[in-house]
Coordinates of N, CA, C and O in Angstrom, one line a residue:
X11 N 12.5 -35.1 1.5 CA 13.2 -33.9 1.8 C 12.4 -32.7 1.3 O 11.9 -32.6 0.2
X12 N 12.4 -31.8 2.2 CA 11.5 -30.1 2.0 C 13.0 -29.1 1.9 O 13.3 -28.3 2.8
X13 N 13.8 -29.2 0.8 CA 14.5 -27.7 1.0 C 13.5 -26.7 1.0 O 12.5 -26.8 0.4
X14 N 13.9 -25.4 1.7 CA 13.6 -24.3 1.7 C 14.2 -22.7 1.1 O 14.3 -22.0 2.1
X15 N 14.5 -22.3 0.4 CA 15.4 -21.5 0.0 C 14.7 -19.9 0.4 O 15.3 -18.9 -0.1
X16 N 13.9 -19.8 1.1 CA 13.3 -18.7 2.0 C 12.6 -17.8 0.2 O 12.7 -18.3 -0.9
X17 N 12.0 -16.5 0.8 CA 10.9 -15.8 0.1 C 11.9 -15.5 -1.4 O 12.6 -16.4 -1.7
X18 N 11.8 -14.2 -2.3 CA 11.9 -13.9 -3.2 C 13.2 -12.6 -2.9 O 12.7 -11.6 -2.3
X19 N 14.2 -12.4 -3.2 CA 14.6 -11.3 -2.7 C 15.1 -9.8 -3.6 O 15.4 -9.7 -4.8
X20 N 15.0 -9.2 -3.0 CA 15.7 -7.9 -4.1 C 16.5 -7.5 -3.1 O 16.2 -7.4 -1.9
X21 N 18.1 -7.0 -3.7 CA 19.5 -6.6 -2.4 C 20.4 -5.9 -3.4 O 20.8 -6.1 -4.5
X22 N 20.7 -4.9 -2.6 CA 21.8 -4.4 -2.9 C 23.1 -5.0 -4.2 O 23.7 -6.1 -4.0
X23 N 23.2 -4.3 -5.2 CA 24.5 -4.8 -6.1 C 25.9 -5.5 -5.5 O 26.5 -6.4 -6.1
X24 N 26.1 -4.7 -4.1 CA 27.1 -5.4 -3.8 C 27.1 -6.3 -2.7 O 28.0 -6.4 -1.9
X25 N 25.9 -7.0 -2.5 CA 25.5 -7.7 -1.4 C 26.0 -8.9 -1.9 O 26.4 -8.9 -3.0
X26 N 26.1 -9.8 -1.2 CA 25.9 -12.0 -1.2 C 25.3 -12.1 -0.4 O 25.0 -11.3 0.5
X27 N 24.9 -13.6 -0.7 CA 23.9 -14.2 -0.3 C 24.4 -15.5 -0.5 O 24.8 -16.0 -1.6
X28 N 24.1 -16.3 1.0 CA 24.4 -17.6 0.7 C 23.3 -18.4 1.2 O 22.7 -18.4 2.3
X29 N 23.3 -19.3 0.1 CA 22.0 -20.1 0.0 C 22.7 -21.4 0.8 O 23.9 -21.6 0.6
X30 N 21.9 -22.0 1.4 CA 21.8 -23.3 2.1 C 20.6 -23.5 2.4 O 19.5 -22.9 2.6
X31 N 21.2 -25.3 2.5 CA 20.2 -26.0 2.8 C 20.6 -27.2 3.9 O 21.7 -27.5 4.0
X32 N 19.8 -27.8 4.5 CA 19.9 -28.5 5.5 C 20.0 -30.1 4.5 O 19.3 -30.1 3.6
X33 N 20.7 -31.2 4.7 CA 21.0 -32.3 4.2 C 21.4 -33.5 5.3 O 21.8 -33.3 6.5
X34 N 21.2 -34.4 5.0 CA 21.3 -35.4 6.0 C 22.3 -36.3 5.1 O 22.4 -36.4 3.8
X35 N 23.1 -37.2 6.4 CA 24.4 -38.1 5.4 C 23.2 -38.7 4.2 O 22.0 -38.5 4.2
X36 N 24.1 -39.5 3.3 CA 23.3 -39.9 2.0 C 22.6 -39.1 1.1 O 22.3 -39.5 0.0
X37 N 22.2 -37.7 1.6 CA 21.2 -37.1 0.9 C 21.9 -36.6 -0.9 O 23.2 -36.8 -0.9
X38 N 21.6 -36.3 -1.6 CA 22.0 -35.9 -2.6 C 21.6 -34.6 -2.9 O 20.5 -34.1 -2.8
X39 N 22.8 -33.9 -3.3 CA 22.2 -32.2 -3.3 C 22.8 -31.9 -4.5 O 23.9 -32.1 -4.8
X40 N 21.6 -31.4 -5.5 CA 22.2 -30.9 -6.9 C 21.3 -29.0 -6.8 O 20.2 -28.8 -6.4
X41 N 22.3 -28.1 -7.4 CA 22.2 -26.5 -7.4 C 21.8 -26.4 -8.8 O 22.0 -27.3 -9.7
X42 N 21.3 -25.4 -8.8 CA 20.6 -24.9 -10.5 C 22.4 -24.7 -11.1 O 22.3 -24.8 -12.3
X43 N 23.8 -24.4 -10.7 CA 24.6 -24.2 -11.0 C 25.6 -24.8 -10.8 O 26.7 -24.3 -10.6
X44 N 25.3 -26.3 -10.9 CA 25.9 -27.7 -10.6 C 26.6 -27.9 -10.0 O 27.5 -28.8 -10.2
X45 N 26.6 -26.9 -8.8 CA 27.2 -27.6 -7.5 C 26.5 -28.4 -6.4 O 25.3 -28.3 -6.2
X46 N 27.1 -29.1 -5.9 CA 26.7 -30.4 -5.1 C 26.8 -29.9 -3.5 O 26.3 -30.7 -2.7
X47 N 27.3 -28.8 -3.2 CA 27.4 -28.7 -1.4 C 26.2 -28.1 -1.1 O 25.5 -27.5 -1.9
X48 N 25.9 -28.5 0.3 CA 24.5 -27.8 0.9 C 24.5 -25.9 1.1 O 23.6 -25.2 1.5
X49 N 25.7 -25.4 0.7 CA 25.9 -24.2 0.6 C 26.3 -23.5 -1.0 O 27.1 -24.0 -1.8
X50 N 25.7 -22.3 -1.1 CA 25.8 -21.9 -2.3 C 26.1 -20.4 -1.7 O 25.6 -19.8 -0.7
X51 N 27.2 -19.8 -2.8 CA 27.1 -18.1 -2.2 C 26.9 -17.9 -3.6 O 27.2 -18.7 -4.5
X52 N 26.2 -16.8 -3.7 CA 25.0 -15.9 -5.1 C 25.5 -14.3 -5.0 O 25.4 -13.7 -3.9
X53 N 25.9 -14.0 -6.1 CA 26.6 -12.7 -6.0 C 25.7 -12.0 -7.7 O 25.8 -10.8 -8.0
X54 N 25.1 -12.8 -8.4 CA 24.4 -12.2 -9.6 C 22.7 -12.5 -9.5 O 22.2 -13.6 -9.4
X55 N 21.8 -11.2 -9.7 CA 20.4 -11.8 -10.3 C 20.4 -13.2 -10.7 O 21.4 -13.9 -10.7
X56 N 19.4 -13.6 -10.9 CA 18.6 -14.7 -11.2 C 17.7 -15.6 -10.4 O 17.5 -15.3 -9.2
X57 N 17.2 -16.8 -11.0 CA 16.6 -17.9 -10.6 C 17.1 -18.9 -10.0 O 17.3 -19.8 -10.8
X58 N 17.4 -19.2 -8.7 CA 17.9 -20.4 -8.2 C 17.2 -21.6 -7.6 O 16.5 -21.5 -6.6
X59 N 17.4 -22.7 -8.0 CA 16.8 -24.2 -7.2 C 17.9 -24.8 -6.6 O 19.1 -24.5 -6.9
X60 N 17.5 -25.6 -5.8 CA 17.9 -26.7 -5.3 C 17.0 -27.7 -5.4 O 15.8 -27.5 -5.4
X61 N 17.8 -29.6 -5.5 CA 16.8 -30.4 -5.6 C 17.6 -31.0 -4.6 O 18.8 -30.7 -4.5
X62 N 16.8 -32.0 -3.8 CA 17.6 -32.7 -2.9 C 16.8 -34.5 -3.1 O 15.6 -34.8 -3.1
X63 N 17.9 -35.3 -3.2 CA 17.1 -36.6 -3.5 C 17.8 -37.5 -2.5 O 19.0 -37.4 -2.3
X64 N 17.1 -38.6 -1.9 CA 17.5 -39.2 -1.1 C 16.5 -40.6 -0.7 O 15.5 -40.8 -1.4
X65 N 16.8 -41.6 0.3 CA 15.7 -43.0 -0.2 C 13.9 -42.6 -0.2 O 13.0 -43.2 -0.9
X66 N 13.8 -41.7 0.5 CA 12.2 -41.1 0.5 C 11.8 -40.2 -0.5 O 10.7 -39.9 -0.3
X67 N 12.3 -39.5 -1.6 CA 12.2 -39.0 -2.6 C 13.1 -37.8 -2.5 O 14.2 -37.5 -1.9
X68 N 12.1 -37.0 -3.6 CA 13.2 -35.7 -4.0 C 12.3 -34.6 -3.8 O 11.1 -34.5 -4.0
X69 N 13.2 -33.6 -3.4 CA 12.6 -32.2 -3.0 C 13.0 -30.9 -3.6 O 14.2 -30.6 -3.4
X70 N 12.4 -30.2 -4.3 CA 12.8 -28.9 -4.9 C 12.3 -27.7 -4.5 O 11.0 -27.6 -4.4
X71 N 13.0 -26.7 -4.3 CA 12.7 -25.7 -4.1 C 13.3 -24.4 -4.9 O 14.5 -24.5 -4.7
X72 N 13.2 -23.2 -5.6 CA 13.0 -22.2 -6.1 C 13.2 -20.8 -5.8 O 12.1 -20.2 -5.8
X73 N 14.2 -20.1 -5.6 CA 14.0 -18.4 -5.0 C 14.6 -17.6 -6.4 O 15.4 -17.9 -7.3
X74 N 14.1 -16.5 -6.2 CA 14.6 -15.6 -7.3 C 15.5 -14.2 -6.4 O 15.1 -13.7 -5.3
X75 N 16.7 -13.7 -7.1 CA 17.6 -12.4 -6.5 C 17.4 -11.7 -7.2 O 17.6 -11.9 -8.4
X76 N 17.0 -10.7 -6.8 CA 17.2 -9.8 -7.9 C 18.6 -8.5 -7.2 O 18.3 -7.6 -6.3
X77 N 19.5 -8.6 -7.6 CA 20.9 -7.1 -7.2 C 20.4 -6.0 -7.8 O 20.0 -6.1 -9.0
X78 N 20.2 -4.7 -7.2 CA 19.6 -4.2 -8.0 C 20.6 -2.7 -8.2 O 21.3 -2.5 -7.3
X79 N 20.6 -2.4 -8.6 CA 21.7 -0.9 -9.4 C 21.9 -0.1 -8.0 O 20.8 0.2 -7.5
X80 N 23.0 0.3 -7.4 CA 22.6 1.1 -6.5 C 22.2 2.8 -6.9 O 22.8 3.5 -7.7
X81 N 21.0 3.2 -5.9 CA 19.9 3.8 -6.1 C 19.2 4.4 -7.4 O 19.0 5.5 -7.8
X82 N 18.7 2.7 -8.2 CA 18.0 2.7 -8.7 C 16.5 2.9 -8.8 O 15.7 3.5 -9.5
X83 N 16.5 2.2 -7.4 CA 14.6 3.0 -6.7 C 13.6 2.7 -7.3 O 13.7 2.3 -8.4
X84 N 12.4 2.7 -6.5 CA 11.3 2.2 -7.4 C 11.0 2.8 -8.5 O 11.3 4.0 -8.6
X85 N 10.4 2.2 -9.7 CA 9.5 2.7 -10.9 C 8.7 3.6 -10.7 O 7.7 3.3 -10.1
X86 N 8.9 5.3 -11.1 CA 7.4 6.0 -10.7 C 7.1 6.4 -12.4 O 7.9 6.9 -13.2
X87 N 5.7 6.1 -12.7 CA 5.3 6.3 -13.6 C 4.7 7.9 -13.8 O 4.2 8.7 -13.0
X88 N 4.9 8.2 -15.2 CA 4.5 10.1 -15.6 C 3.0 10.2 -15.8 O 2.5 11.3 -15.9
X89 N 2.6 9.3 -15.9 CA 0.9 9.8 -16.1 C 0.4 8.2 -15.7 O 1.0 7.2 -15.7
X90 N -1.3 8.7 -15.4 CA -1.9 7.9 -15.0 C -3.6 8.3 -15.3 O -4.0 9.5 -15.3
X91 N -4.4 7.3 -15.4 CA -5.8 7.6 -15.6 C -6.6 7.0 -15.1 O -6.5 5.8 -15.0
X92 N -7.5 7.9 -14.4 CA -8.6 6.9 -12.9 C -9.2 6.0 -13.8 O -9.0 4.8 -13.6
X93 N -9.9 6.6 -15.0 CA -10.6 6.5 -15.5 C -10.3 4.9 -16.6 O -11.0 4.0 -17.2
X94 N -9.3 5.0 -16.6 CA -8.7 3.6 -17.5 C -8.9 2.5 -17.4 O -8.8 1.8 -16.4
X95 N -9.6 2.0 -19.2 CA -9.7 0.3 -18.6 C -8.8 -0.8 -18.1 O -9.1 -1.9 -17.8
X96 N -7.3 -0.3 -17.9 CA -6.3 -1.0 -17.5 C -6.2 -0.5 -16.2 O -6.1 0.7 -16.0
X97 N -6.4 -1.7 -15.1 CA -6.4 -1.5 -13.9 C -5.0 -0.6 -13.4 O -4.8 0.2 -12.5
X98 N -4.2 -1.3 -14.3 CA -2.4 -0.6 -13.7 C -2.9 0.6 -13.7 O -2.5 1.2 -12.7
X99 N -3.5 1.2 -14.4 CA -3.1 3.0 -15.2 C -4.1 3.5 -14.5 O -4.3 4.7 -14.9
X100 N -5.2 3.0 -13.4 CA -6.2 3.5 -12.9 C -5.6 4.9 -11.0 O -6.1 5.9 -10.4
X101 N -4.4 4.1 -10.8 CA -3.7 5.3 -9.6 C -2.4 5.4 -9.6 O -1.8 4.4 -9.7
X102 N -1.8 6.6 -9.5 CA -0.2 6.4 -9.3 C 0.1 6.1 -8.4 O -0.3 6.6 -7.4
X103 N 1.1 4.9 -8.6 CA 2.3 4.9 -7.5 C 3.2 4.5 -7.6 O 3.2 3.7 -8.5
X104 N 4.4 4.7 -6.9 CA 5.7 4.0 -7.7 C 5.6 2.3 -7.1 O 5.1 1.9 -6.1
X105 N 6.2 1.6 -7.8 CA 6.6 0.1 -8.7 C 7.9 -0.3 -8.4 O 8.8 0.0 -9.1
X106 N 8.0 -0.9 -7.3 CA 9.4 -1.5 -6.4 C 9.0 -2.2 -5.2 O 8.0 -2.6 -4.8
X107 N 10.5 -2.0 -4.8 CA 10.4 -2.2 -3.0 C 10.9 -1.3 -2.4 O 11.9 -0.9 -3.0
X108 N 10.5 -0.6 -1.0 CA 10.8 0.1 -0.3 C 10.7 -0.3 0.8 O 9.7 -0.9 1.1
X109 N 11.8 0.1 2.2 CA 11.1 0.4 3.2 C 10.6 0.8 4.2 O 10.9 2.0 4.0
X110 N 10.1 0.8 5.3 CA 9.3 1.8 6.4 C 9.7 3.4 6.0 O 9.1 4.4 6.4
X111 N 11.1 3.4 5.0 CA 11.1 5.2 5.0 C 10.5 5.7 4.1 O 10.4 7.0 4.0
X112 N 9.9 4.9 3.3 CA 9.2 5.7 2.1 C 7.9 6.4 2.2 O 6.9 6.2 2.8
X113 N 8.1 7.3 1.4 CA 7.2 8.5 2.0 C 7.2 9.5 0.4 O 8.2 10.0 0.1
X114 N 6.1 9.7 -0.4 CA 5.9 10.5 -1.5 C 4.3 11.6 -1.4 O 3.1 11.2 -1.5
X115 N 5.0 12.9 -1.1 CA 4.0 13.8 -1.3 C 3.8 14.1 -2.7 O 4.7 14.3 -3.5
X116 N 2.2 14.2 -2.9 CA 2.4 15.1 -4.6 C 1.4 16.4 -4.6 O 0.4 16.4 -4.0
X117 N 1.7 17.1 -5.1 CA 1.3 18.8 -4.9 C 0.7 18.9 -6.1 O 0.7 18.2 -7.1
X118 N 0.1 20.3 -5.9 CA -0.5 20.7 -7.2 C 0.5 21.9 -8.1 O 1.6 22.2 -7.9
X119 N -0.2 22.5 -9.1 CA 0.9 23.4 -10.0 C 0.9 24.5 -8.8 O 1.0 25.5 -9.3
X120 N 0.9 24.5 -8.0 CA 0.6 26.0 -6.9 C 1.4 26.0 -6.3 O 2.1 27.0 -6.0
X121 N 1.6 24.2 -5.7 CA 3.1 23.8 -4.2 C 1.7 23.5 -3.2 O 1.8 23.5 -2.0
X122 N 0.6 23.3 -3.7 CA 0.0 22.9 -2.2 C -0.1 21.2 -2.3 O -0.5 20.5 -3.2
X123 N 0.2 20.8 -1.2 CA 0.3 19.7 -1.1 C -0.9 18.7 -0.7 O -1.4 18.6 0.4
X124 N -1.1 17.9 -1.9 CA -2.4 17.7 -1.6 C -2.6 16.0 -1.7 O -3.7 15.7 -2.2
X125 N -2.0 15.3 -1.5 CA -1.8 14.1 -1.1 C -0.5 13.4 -0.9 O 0.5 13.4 -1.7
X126 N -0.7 12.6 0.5 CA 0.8 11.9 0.8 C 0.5 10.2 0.9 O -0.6 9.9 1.3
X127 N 1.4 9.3 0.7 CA 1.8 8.1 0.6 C 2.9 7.7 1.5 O 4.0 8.2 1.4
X128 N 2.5 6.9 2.3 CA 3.1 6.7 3.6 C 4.0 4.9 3.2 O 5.0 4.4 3.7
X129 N 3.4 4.4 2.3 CA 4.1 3.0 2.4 C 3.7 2.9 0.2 O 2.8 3.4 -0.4
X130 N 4.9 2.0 -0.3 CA 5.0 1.8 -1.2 C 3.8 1.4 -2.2 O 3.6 1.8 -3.3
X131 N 3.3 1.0 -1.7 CA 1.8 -0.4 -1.7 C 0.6 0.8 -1.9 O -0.3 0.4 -2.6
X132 N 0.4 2.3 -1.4 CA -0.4 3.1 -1.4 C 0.2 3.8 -2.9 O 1.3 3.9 -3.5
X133 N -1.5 4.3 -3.1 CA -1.1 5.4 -4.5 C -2.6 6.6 -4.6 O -3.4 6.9 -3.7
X134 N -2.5 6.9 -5.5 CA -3.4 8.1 -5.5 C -4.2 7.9 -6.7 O -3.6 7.7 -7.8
X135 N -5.3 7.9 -6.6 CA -6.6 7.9 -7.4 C -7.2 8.9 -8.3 O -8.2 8.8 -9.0
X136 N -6.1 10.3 -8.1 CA -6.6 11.5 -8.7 C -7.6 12.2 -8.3 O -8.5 12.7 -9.1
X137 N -7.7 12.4 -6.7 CA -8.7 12.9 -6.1 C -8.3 13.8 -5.4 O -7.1 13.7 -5.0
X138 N -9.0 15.1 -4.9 CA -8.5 15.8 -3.4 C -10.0 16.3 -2.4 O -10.9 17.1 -2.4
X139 N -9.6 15.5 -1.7 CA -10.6 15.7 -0.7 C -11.9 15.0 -1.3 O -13.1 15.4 -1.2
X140 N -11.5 14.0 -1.8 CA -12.7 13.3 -2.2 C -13.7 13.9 -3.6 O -14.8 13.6 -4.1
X141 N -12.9 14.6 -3.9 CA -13.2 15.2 -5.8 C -12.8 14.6 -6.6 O -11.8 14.0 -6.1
X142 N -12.9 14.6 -7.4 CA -11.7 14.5 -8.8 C -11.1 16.0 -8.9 O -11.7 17.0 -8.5
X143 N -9.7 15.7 -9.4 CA -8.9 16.7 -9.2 C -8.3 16.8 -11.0 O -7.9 16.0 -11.9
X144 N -8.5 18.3 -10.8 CA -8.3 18.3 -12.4 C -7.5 17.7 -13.4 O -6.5 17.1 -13.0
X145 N -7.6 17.8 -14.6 CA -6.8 17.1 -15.6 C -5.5 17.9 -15.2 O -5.7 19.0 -14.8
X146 N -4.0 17.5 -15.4 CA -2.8 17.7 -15.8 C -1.8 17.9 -15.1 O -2.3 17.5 -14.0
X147 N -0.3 18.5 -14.6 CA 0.5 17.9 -14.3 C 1.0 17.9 -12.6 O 1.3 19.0 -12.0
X148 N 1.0 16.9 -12.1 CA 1.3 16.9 -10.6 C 2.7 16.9 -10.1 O 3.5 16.2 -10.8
X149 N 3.0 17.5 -9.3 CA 4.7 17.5 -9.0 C 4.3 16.0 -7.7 O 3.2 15.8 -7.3
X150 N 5.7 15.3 -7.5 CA 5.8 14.4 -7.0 C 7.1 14.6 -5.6 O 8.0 15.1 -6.3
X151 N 7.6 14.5 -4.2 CA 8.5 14.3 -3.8 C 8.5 12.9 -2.8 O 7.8 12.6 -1.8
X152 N 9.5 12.0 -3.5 CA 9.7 10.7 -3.1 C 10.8 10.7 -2.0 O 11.8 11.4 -2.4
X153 N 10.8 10.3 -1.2 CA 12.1 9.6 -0.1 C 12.1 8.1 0.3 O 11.1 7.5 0.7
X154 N 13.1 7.6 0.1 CA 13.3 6.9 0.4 C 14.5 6.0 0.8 O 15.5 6.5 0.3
X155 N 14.8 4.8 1.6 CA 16.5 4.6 1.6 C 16.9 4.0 1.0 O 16.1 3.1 0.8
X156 N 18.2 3.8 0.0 CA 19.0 3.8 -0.5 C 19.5 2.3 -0.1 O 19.1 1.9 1.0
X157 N 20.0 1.7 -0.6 CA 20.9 -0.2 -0.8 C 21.7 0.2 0.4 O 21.6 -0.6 1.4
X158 N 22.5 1.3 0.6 CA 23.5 1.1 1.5 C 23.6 2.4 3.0 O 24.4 2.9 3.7
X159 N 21.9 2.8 2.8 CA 21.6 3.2 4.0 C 21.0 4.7 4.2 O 20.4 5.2 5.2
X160 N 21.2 5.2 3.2 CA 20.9 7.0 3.1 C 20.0 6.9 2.9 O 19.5 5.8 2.5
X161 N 19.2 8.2 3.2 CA 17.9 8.8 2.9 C 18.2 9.6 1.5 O 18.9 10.6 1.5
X162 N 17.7 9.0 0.5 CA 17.4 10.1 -0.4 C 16.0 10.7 -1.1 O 14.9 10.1 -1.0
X163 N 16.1 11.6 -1.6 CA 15.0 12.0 -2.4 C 14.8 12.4 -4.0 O 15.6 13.0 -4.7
X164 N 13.8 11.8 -4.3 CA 13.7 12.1 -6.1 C 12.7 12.8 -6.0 O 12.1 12.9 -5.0
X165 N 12.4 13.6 -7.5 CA 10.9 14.8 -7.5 C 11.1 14.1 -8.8 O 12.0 13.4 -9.2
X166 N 9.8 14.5 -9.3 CA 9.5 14.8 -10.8 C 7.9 15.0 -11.4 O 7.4 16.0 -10.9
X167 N 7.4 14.4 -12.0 CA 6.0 15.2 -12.6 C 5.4 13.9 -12.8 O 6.2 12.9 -12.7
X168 N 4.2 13.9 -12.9 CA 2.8 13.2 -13.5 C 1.7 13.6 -14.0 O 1.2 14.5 -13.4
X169 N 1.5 13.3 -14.6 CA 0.3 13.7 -15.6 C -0.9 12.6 -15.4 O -0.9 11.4 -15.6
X170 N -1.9 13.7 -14.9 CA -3.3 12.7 -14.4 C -4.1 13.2 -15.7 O -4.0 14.3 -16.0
X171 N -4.7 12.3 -16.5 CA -5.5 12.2 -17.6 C -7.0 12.1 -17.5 O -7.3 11.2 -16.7
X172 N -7.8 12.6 -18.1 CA -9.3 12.5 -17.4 C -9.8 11.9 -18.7 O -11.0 11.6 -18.8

């Protein structure tokens, strides 16, 4: 037996989710939460398995939930250094999941806007137009959607360190 309990998820606080799995008569199904049916509904974070055992062996499989606060939003960090031996601290970008609406312009102290980020996964290196862009503080505007459907937007500052 191969259960499957599909990828890793992050959802909404007031979402469920119900886990199953496919079982054949005889099969034996034990839940990280010691239930026995091939269906499980998941209403809190954590770590879930399933093992399934039957005359050809046993099969386990693993997913993690994470519920997450509604509009809690990604991680955006206040400073950052190209220059750093820690790879994390080398570009900003925000630290989540987002998606297809996400979108963060960041400006200079002036309002000119001098680099944009089209997908989560993108960050900025502390460059403009292929310079290094001076030491200190960047304004940031993030959009993105919300657990239960809205467009919102966060601002705030970063600090590029040279």
């Amino acid at each position: 037996p191969q259960p499957n309990l599909g990828p890793d998820q992050e959802l909404c606080e007031e979402d469920r989710v119900n886990l199953s799995v496919t079982a054949n008569p005889g099969d034996q199904i034990f839940w990280s939460d010691g239930q026995e049916e091939p269906n499980v509904l998941v209403t809190q974070s954590g770590e879930y398995w399933v093992e399934i055992n039957n005359a050809c062996g046993t099969g386990r499989d693993t997913v993690s939930l994470n519920f997450l606060l509604e509009d809690k939003g990604p991680f955006v960090p206040n400073a950052f250094r190209p220059n750093s031996p820690t790879p994390e601290n080398q570009v900003f970008r925000a630290v989540g999941t987002a998606d297809e609406s996400f979108r963060m312009d960041i400006y200079d102290r002036w309002g000119k806007l001098i680099h944009s980020l089209e997908s989560i996964q993108d960050g900025w290196d502390g460059t403009i137009q292929g310079k290094a862009a001076p030491e200190g503080a960047y304004v940031y505007v993030m959009q993105l959607r919300a657990c239960d459907g809205r467009l919102i937007s966060r601002q705030g500052t970063v600090t590029l360190f040279r």
